[in-house]
Amino acid sequence: MNEKTNTVNASKITFTELMLPSHSNFSGKIHGGYLLQLMDQIAFASASKYSGLYCVTASVDTVDFLNPVEIGELLTLKASVNYVGNSSMVVGIRVISENIKTGKVKHCNSSYFTMVAKDEEGNNAKVPTLILYNLEEVRRFYDCVIRINQKKKNKILEDKFDHTSEKSIENLSNFNVQLDIK
């Protein structure tokens, strides 16, 4: 069997960009949508570099904006493939900003993008088996397994949830909502 393999290191990408006024929102901070665009680009680059194939975004796990990014700061995104399935890869992304004047570095967010490799016809394509070389790579791989399993459990719970049941209607009183169904 001549199965293709690749390493986490083969997927590593670092991207740094100066944050300009044109990237800001109405409050003078860098727009979250712009950060998401950069994150999607680096996820594509990492997954494509790893797989050697064109990749598309299948899902984005939680993106928590931990600290605002200011105009004039250097924004650095670091990405690597943390997990592979048959045609999918989970790319971990860490975003930090650095104040050029003070040297202060802030962790802005971390996120996980699930990317899917495509062949020339647009069909899902098999990706190389991931070789893990150290315990940090093993930890990141298992963290992805845990997140994937949690998403599956949540989907099962959602599929079983009946919003029309009497109990569900009664539970609405626990929320800041008023029921006015006609």
Short mmCIF file of C-alpha atoms in Angstrom, two decimals:
data_model
loop_
_atom_site.label_atom_id
_atom_site.label_comp_id
_atom_site.label_asym_id
_atom_site.label_seq_id
_atom_site.Cartn_x
_atom_site.Cartn_y
_atom_site.Cartn_z
CA MET A 1 0.00 0.00 0.00
CA ASN A 2 1.45 3.35 -1.06
CA GLU A 3 -0.60 5.76 1.06
CA LYS A 4 0.41 9.41 1.05
CA THR A 5 1.44 10.99 4.35
CA ASN A 6 2.30 14.48 5.47
CA THR A 7 3.30 16.33 8.63
CA VAL A 8 1.89 19.16 10.69
CA ASN A 9 5.00 21.17 9.81
CA ALA A 10 4.15 20.84 6.13
CA SER A 11 0.92 22.75 6.78
CA LYS A 12 2.30 25.60 8.88
CA ILE A 13 1.63 29.10 7.59
CA THR A 14 2.34 32.45 9.24
CA PHE A 15 0.91 35.66 7.88
CA THR A 16 1.53 39.18 9.20
CA GLU A 17 -0.25 42.33 8.08
CA LEU A 18 -0.28 45.94 9.23
CA MET A 19 -3.78 46.98 10.29
CA LEU A 20 -4.86 50.09 8.38
CA PRO A 21 -7.71 52.58 8.90
CA SER A 22 -9.49 51.00 5.91
CA HIS A 23 -9.80 47.77 7.98
CA SER A 24 -11.61 49.48 10.87
CA ASN A 25 -15.23 49.55 11.95
CA PHE A 26 -17.23 52.52 13.24
CA SER A 27 -15.69 52.25 16.72
CA GLY A 28 -12.15 52.58 15.36
CA LYS A 29 -11.20 48.94 15.97
CA ILE A 30 -10.35 46.45 13.25
CA HIS A 31 -13.55 45.00 11.82
CA GLY A 32 -14.28 41.41 12.92
CA GLY A 33 -15.39 40.55 9.39
CA TYR A 34 -12.00 41.55 8.06
CA LEU A 35 -10.30 39.31 10.64
CA LEU A 36 -12.57 36.42 9.62
CA GLN A 37 -11.62 36.98 5.97
CA LEU A 38 -7.92 36.76 6.87
CA MET A 39 -8.56 33.64 8.95
CA ASP A 40 -10.39 31.97 6.07
CA GLN A 41 -7.50 32.78 3.72
CA ILE A 42 -4.87 31.31 6.03
CA ALA A 43 -7.02 28.21 6.66
CA PHE A 44 -7.24 27.72 2.88
CA ALA A 45 -3.48 28.18 2.51
CA SER A 46 -2.65 25.74 5.31
CA ALA A 47 -5.06 23.02 4.16
CA SER A 48 -4.06 23.39 0.50
CA LYS A 49 -0.36 23.31 1.35
CA TYR A 50 -0.89 20.16 3.44
CA SER A 51 -3.08 18.31 0.94
CA GLY A 52 -1.69 19.62 -2.34
CA LEU A 53 -5.29 20.21 -3.43
CA TYR A 54 -7.79 23.05 -3.71
CA CYS A 55 -9.75 23.27 -0.44
CA VAL A 56 -13.03 24.84 0.59
CA THR A 57 -14.34 25.91 3.99
CA ALA A 58 -16.88 23.44 5.39
CA SER A 59 -17.35 24.98 8.85
CA VAL A 60 -15.92 27.40 11.33
CA ASP A 61 -15.91 26.48 15.00
CA THR A 62 -16.32 29.11 17.68
CA VAL A 63 -14.56 32.40 17.03
CA ASP A 64 -14.24 34.40 20.22
CA PHE A 65 -12.87 37.90 19.83
CA LEU A 66 -10.79 38.05 23.00
CA ASN A 67 -9.10 41.43 22.50
CA PRO A 68 -9.72 44.23 20.01
CA VAL A 69 -7.17 44.92 17.31
CA GLU A 70 -6.14 48.54 16.93
CA ILE A 71 -5.28 50.49 13.79
CA GLY A 72 -1.50 50.51 13.35
CA GLU A 73 -0.90 47.16 15.05
CA LEU A 74 0.77 44.22 13.34
CA LEU A 75 -1.61 41.30 13.11
CA THR A 76 -0.06 37.84 12.91
CA LEU A 77 -2.04 34.72 12.07
CA LYS A 78 -0.53 31.28 12.55
CA ALA A 79 -2.19 28.17 11.16
CA SER A 80 -1.55 24.45 10.93
CA VAL A 81 -3.50 21.28 10.23
CA ASN A 82 -4.34 19.67 13.58
CA TYR A 83 -6.57 16.80 12.40
CA VAL A 84 -7.38 14.97 9.17
CA GLY A 85 -10.27 12.76 8.17
CA ASN A 86 -10.76 11.24 4.72
CA SER A 87 -11.20 14.47 2.77
CA SER A 88 -11.42 16.98 5.62
CA MET A 89 -8.83 18.75 7.73
CA VAL A 90 -9.20 20.85 10.86
CA VAL A 91 -6.93 23.87 10.70
CA GLY A 92 -6.10 25.56 14.00
CA ILE A 93 -5.59 29.31 13.81
CA ARG A 94 -4.10 31.63 16.42
CA VAL A 95 -4.33 35.39 15.94
CA ILE A 96 -2.11 37.83 17.83
CA SER A 97 -1.60 41.56 17.51
CA GLU A 98 1.47 43.60 18.38
CA ASN A 99 1.64 47.28 19.19
CA ILE A 100 4.62 48.49 17.16
CA LYS A 101 5.45 51.34 19.58
CA THR A 102 5.25 49.44 22.88
CA GLY A 103 5.94 45.88 21.73
CA LYS A 104 2.88 44.67 23.69
CA VAL A 105 1.49 41.45 22.22
CA LYS A 106 -2.17 40.41 22.65
CA HIS A 107 -3.87 37.10 21.89
CA CYS A 108 -6.89 38.20 19.84
CA ASN A 109 -8.55 34.88 19.06
CA SER A 110 -8.15 31.22 18.24
CA SER A 111 -10.40 29.27 15.95
CA TYR A 112 -10.72 26.02 14.06
CA PHE A 113 -11.74 25.86 10.41
CA THR A 114 -12.81 22.58 8.84
CA MET A 115 -11.57 22.50 5.28
CA VAL A 116 -12.43 19.92 2.61
CA ALA A 117 -10.07 18.96 -0.21
CA LYS A 118 -11.50 18.89 -3.75
CA ASP A 119 -10.32 17.17 -6.89
CA GLU A 120 -10.32 18.71 -10.37
CA GLU A 121 -14.01 17.85 -10.86
CA GLY A 122 -15.02 19.41 -7.54
CA ASN A 123 -15.53 16.10 -5.73
CA ASN A 124 -14.19 15.44 -2.26
CA ALA A 125 -10.62 14.15 -2.47
CA LYS A 126 -8.64 11.97 -0.08
CA VAL A 127 -6.04 13.84 1.96
CA PRO A 128 -2.69 12.47 3.17
CA THR A 129 -2.50 10.66 6.51
CA LEU A 130 -1.24 12.97 9.25
CA ILE A 131 2.07 12.09 10.92
CA LEU A 132 2.30 13.34 14.52
CA TYR A 133 5.82 13.92 15.79
CA ASN A 134 5.38 15.24 19.34
CA LEU A 135 2.98 15.31 22.27
CA GLU A 136 1.77 18.84 21.46
CA GLU A 137 0.64 17.62 18.03
CA VAL A 138 -1.04 14.62 19.70
CA ARG A 139 -2.83 16.97 22.15
CA ARG A 140 -4.10 19.18 19.31
CA PHE A 141 -5.27 16.12 17.37
CA TYR A 142 -7.23 14.77 20.36
CA ASP A 143 -8.68 18.22 21.08
CA CYS A 144 -10.13 18.08 17.56
CA VAL A 145 -11.50 14.58 18.17
CA ILE A 146 -13.24 15.87 21.31
CA ARG A 147 -14.73 18.89 19.46
CA ILE A 148 -15.91 16.66 16.58
CA ASN A 149 -17.57 14.21 18.99
CA GLN A 150 -19.21 17.06 20.92
CA LYS A 151 -20.63 18.48 17.67
CA LYS A 152 -22.05 15.03 16.85
CA LYS A 153 -23.65 14.77 20.31
CA ASN A 154 -25.14 18.25 19.95
CA LYS A 155 -26.56 17.35 16.54
CA ILE A 156 -28.24 14.26 18.01
CA LEU A 157 -29.78 16.38 20.78
CA GLU A 158 -30.96 18.96 18.24
CA ASP A 159 -32.54 16.25 16.09
CA LYS A 160 -34.47 14.96 19.12
CA PHE A 161 -35.61 18.41 20.28
CA ASP A 162 -39.30 19.09 19.64
CA HIS A 163 -39.99 22.82 19.81
CA THR A 164 -43.75 22.17 19.66
CA SER A 165 -43.88 20.06 22.82
CA GLU A 166 -45.68 21.39 25.89
CA LYS A 167 -42.46 21.12 27.95
CA SER A 168 -40.51 23.21 25.44
CA ILE A 169 -43.21 25.88 25.44
CA GLU A 170 -43.18 25.94 29.26
CA ASN A 171 -39.37 26.26 29.30
CA LEU A 172 -39.63 29.53 27.39
CA SER A 173 -40.53 31.22 30.67
CA ASN A 174 -36.86 30.78 31.67
CA PHE A 175 -35.78 33.16 28.88
CA ASN A 176 -36.26 36.80 28.04
CA VAL A 177 -38.98 36.09 25.54
CA GLN A 178 -42.73 36.57 25.38
CA LEU A 179 -44.93 34.02 23.67
CA ASP A 180 -47.59 35.49 21.38
CA ILE A 181 -48.53 32.65 19.01
CA LYS A 182 -51.80 33.04 17.15
#
